[in-house]
Tab-separated table of C-alpha atoms and ligand atoms in Angstrom:
chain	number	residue	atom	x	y	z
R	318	UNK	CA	16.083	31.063	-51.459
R	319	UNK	CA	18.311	30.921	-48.553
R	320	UNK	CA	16.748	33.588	-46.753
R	321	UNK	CA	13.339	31.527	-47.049
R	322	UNK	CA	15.045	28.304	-45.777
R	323	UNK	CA	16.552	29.821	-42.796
R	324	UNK	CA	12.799	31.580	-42.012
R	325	UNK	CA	11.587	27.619	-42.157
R	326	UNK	CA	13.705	26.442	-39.979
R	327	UNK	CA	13.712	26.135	-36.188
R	328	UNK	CA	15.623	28.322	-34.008
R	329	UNK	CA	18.042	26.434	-31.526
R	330	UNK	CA	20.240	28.145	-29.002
R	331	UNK	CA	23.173	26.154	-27.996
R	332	UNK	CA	23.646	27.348	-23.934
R	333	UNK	CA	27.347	25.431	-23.835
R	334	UNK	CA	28.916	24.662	-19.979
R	335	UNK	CA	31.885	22.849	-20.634
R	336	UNK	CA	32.496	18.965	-20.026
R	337	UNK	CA	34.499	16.390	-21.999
R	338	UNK	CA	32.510	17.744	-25.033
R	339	UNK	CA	34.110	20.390	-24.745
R	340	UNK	CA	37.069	18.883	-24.104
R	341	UNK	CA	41.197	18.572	-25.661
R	342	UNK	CA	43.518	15.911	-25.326
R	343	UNK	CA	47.780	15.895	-26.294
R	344	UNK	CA	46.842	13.296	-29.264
R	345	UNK	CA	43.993	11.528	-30.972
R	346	UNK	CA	44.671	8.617	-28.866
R	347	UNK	CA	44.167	10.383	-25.510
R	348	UNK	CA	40.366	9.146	-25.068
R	349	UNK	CA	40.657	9.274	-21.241
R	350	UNK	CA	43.631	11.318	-20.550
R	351	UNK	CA	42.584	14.915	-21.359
R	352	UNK	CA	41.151	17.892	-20.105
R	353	UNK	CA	37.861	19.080	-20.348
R	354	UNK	CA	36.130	22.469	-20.976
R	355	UNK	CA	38.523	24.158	-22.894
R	356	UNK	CA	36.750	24.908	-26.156
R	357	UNK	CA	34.203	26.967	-26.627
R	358	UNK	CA	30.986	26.981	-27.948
R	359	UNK	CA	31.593	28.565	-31.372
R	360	UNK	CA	34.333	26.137	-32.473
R	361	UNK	CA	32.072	23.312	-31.405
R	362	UNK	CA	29.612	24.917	-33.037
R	363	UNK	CA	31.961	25.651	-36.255
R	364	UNK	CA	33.428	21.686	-36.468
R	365	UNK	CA	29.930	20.277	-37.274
R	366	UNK	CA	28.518	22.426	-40.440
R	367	UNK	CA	25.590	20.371	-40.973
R	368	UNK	CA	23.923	21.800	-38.100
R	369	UNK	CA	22.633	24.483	-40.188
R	370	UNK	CA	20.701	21.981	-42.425
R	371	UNK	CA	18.858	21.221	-38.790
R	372	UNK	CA	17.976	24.811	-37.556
R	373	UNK	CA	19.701	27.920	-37.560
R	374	UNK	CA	21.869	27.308	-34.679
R	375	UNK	CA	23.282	30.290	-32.297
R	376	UNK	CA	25.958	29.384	-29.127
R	377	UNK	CA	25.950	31.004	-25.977
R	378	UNK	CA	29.054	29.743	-23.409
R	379	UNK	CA	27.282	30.120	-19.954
R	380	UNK	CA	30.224	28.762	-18.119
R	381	UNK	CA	33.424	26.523	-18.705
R	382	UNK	CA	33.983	23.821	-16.328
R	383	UNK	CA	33.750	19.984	-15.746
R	384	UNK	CA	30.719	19.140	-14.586
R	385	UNK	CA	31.669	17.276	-11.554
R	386	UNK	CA	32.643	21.063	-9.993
R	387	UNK	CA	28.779	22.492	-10.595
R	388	UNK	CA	27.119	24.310	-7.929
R	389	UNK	CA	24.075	24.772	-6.790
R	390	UNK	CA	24.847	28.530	-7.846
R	391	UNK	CA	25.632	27.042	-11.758
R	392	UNK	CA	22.346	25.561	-11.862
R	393	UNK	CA	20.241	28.605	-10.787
R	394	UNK	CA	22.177	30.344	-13.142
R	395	UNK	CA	21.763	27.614	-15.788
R	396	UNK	CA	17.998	27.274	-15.007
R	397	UNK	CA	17.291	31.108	-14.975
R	398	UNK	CA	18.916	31.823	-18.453
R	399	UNK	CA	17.136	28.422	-20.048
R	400	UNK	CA	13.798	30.219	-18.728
R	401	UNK	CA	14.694	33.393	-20.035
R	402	UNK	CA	14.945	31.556	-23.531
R	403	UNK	CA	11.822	29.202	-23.278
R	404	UNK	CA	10.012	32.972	-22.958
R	405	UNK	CA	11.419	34.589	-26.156
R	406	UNK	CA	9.397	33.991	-29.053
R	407	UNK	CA	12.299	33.563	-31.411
R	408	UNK	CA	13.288	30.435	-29.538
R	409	UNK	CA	12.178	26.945	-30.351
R	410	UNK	CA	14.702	24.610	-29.087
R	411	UNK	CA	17.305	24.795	-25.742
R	412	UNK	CA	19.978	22.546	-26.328
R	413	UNK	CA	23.179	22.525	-23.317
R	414	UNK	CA	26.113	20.931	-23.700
R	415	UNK	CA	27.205	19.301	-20.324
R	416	UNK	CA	29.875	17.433	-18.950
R	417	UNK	CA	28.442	13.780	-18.296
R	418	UNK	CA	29.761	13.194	-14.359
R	419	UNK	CA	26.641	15.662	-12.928
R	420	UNK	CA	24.414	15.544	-16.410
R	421	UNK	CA	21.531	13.158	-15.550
R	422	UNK	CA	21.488	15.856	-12.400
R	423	UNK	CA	21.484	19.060	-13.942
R	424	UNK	CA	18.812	17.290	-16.538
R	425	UNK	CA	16.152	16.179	-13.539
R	426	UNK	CA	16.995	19.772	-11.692
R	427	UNK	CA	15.955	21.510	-15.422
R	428	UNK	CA	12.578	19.097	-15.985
R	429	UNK	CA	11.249	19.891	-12.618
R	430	UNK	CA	11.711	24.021	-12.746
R	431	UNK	CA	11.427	24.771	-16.310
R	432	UNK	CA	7.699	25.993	-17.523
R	433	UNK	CA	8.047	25.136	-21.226
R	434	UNK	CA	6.814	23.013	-23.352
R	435	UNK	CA	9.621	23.580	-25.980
R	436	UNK	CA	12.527	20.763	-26.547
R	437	UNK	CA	15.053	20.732	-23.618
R	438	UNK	CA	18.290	18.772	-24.503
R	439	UNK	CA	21.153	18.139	-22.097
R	440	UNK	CA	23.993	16.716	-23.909
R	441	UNK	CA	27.802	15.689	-23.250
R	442	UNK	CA	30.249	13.363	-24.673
R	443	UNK	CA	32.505	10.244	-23.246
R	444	UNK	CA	35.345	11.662	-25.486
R	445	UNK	CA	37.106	14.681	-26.252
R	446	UNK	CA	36.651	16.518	-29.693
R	447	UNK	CA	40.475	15.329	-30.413
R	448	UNK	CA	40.223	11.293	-29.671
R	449	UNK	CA	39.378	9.099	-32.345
R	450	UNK	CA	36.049	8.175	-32.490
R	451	UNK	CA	34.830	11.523	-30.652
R	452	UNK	CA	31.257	10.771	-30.282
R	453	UNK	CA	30.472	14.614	-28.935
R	454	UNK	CA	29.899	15.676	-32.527
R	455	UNK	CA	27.227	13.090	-33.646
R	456	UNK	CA	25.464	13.533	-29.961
R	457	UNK	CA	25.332	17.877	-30.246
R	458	UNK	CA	23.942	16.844	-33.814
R	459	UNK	CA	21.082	14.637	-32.267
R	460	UNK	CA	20.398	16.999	-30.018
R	461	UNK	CA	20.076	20.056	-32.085
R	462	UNK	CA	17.774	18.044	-34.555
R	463	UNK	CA	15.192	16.932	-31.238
R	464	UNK	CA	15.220	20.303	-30.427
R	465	UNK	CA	14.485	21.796	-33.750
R	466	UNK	CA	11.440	18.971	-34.169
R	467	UNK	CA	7.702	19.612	-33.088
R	468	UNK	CA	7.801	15.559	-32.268
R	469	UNK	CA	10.147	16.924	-29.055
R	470	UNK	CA	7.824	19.578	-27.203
R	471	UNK	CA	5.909	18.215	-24.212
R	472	UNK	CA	8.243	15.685	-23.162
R	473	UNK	CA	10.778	17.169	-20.321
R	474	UNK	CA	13.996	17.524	-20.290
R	475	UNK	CA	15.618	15.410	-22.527
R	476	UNK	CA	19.394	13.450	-23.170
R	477	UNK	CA	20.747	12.598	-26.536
R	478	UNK	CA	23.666	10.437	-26.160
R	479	UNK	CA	24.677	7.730	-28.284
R	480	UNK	CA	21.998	7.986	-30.726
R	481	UNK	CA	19.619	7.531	-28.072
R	482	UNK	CA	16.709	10.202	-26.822
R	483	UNK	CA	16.429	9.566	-23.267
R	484	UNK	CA	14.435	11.327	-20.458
R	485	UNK	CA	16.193	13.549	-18.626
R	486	UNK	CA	14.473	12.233	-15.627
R	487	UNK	CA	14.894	8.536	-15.476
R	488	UNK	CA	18.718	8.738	-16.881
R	489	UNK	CA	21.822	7.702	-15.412
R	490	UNK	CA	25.357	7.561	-16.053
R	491	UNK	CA	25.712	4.118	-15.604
R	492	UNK	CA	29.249	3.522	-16.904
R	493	UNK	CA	32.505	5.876	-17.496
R	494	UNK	CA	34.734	5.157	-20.488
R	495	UNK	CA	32.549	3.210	-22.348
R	496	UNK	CA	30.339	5.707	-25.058
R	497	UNK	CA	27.385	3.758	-24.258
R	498	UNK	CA	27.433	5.499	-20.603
R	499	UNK	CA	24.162	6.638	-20.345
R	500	UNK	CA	20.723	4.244	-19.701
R	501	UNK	CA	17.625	4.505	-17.599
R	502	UNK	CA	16.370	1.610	-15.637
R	503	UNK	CA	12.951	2.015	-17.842
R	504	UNK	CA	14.379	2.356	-21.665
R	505	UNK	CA	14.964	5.164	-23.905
R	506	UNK	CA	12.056	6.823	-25.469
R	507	UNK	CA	13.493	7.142	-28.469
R	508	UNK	CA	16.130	6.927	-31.246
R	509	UNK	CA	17.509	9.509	-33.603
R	510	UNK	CA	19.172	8.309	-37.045
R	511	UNK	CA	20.406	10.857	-39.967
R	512	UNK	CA	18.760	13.382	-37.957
R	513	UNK	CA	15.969	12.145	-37.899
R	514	UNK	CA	13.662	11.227	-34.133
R	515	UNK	CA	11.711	7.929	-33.533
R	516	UNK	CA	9.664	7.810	-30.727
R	517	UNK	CA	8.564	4.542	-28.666
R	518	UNK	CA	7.596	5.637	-25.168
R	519	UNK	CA	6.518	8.962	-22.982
R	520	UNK	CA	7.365	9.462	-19.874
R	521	UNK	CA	4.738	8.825	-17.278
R	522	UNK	CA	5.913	11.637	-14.143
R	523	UNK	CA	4.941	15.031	-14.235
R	524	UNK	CA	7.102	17.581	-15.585
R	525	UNK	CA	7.930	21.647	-17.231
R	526	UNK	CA	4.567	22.516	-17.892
R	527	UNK	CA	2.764	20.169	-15.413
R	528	UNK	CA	5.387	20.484	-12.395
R	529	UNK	CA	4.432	22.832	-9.507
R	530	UNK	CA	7.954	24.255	-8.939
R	531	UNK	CA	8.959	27.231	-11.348
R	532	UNK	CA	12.792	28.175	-11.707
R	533	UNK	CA	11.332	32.434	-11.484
R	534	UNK	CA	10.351	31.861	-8.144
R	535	UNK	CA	13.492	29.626	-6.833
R	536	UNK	CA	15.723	32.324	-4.930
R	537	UNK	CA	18.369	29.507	-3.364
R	538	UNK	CA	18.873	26.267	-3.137
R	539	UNK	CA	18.812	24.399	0.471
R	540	UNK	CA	21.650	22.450	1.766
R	541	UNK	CA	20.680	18.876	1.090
R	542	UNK	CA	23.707	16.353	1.057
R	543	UNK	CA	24.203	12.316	0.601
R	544	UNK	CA	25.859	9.930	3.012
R	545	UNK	CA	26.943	6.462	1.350
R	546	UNK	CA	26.332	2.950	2.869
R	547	UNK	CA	28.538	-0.262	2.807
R	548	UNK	CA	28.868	-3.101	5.458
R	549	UNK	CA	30.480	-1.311	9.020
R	550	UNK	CA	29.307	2.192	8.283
R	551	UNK	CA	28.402	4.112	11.096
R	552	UNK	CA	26.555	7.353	12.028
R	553	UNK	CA	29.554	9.790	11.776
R	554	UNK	CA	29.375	11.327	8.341
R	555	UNK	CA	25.221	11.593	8.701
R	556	UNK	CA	25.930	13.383	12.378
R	557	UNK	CA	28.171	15.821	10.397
R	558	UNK	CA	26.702	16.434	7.345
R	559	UNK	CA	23.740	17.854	9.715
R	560	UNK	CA	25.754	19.369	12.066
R	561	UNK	CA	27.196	21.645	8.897
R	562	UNK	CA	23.780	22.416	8.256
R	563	UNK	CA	22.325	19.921	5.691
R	564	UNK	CA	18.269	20.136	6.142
R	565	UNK	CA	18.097	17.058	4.658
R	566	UNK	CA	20.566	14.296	4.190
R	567	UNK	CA	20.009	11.290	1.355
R	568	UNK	CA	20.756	7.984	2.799
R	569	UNK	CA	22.290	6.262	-0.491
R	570	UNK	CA	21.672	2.687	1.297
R	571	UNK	CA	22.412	-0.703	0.730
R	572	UNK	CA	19.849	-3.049	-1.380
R	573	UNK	CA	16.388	-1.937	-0.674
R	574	UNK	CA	17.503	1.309	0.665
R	575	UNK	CA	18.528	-0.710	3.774
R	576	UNK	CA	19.879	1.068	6.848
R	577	UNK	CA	22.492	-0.707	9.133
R	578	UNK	CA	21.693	-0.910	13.078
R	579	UNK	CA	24.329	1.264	13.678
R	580	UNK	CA	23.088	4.080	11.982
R	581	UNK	CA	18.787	4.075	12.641
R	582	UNK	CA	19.501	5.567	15.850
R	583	UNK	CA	21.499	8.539	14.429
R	584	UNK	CA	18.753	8.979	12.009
R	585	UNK	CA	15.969	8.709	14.338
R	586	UNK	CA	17.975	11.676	15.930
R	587	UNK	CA	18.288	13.741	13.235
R	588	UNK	CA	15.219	13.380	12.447
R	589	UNK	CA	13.798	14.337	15.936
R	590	UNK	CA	16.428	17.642	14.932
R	591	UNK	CA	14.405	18.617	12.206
R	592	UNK	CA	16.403	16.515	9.719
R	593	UNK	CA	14.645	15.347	6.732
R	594	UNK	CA	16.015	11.995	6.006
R	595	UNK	CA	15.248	10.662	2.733
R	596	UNK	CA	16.225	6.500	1.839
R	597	UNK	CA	17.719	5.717	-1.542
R	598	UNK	CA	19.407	2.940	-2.882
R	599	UNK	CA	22.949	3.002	-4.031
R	600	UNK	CA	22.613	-0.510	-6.349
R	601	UNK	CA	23.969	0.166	-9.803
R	602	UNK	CA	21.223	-0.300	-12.455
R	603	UNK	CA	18.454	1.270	-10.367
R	604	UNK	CA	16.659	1.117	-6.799
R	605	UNK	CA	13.119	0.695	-6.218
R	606	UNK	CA	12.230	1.922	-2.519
R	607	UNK	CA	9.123	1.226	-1.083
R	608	UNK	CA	7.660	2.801	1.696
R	609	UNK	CA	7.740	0.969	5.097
R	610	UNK	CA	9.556	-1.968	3.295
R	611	UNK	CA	12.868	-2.563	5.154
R	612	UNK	CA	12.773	-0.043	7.535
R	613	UNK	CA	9.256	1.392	9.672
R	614	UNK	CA	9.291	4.890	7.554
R	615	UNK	CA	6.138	6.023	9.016
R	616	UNK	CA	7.439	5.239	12.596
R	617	UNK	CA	10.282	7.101	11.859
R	618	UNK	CA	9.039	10.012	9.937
R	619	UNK	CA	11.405	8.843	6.619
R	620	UNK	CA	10.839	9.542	3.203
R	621	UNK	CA	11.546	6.988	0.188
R	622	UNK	CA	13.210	8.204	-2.929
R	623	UNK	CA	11.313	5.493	-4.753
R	624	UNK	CA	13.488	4.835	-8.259
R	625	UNK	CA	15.227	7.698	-8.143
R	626	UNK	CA	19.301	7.301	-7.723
R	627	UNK	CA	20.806	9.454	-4.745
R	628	UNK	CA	22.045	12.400	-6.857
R	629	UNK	CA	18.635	12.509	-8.317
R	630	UNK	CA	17.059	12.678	-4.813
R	631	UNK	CA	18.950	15.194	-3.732
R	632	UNK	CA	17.857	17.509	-6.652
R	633	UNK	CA	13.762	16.954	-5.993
R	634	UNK	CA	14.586	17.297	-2.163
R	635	UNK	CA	16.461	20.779	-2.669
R	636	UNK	CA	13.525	22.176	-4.964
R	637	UNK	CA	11.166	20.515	-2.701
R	638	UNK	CA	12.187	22.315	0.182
R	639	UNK	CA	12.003	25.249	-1.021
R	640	UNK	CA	7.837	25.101	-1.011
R	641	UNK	CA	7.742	22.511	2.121
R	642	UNK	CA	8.760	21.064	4.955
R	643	UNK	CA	6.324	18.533	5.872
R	644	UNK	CA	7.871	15.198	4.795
R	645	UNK	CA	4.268	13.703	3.958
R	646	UNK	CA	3.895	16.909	1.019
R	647	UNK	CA	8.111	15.569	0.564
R	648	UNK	CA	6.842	12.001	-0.258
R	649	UNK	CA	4.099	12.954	-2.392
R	650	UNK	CA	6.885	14.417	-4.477
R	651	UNK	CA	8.804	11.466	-4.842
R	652	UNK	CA	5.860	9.643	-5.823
R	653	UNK	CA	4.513	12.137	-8.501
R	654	UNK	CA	8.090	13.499	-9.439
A	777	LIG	N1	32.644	12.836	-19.924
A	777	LIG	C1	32.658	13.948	-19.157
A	777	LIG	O1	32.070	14.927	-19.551
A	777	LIG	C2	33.342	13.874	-17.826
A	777	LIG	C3	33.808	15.174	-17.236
A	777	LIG	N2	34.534	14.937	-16.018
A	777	LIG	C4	32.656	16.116	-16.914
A	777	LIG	O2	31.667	15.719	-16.400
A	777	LIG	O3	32.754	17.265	-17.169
């Protein structure tokens, strides 16, 4: 009997990286005092038993840091093992555990390169597994049962964090502390209860199966770095972001993606240079950058980054460059990505 329930269920491999989820405080009321990535993927694995009413659940530990240290390396390396996965036949569900500070980026990076149409879940925790009220275990729980359901394939890279199934596109880390951290400007698509998903929404940009970049052919990733706006910024960190050999720097602006008079000229520069310069907004709950709308992009040879968040842009710019360098092919992407 056992033997024929195991056969009927899904097969979910846990790929774990480290993060708070992973994380150990001195006592149950350290919530924010604490260090992450020190446990591993079996324990985590272990503490929740009812995972194998879900699927039959294997770990793998991939790495073991905080997230906020990822390289561009880690998600190659992240990206090239979820591939080799999506390919094996007795796979049916990719869940990673994540630390939340670089999550909604390693999420976007993995719905843009990965050609699968099985379930994708990127999952972390605002809590260590030793605070009260650790909310990693119920989260790894919703994620292994959206990755063990048929309801799941199709529909990118997903996030399961407090109880919600979000798209690993659109979300954000919007607040730290607070367990309700993660929300996307456009609304979940989804909620899972007991285990169980409900879905309200799909999302609308292409991506896995229907994106043109493919993590097999990705040897590196270019340099592509973010310089932050506020009122008296000048040009200095933009000259040497590109002067240590960014090929494209994200302007996180002001507002509307708004670029002060001191600093157009240094961007018309860099530009000139070779520099692809890409305008985001830094506002909290989501920018919305229009073309020509602030600033004379098609005078200047910019790019808008549309709705998507600097750390977001600089992931689609990275795997954009490495198939072009025309910035007209670059905004199509941010459009249709
Ligand atoms: N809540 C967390 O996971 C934060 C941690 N610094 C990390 O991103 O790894």
């Amino acid at each position: 009997k056992e033997v024929e329930t195991q056969q009927k269920l899904a097969n979910v491999v846990v790929l774990a990286t480290g993060g708070t989820i992973a994380g150990a405080g001195a006592s149950s009321a350290n919530s924010a005092t604490y260090q992450a990535a020190k446990v591993g993927i079996e324990q985590l694995i272990a503490g929740i038993p009812e995972l194998s009413h879900l699927a039959n659940v294997r770990g793998e530990q991939v790495m073991q840091i905080a997230s906020e240290s990822i390289t561009n390396e880690n998600l190659l390396q992240l990206g090239r093992r979820v591939a080799e996965l999506a390919d094996s036949k007795d796979v049916d569900g990719i869940v990673i555990t994540h630390g939340t500070d670089t999550l909604e980026e390693t999420a976007y990076f993995l719905n843009l390169v990965e050609k699968t149409d099985k379930p994708i879940i990127v999952v972390g925790s605002m809590r260590p597994g030793t605070a009260m009220s650790a909310d990693g275990m119920l989260n790894l729980y919703n994620a292994v049962a959206v990755a063990s359901s048929k309801d799941a394939r199709g529909k990118g890279v997903l996030v399961t964090m407090n109880d919600e199934i979000q798209s690993g596109r659109d979300v954000s880390k919007m607040i730290n502390i607070k367990t309700e951290a993660f929300k996307s400007p456009w609304g979940p698509l989804g909620m899972i209860v007991e285990g169980k998903s409900y879905w309200f929404r799909l999302p609308a940009k292409r991506h896995t199966m229907d994106s043109e970049f493919d993590i097999k052919t990705i040897k590196s990733l270019p340099d592509v770095e973010i310089a932050y706006s506020y009122g008296n910024v000048d040009g200095t960190a933009y000259k040497a972001l590109a002067q240590s050999g960014a090929k494209a720097i994200i302007h996180a602006g002001t507002g509307n993606g708004s670029v002060s008079s001191r600093v157009v000229p240094t961007l018309q520069a860099l530009r000139k240079d070779g520099v692809q310069i890409i305008r985001s907004s830094h506002v909290n709950a989501g920018g919305f950058v229009l073309r020509n709308a602030e600033q004379p992009d098609d005078k200047y040879d910019w790019v808008v980054a549309h709705d998507l968040n600097p750390q977001k842009a600089r992931i689609l710019t990275m795997v954009a460059l490495t198939k072009t360098s025309d910035s007209k092919e670059l905004q199509r992407m941010f459009w249709e990505y």
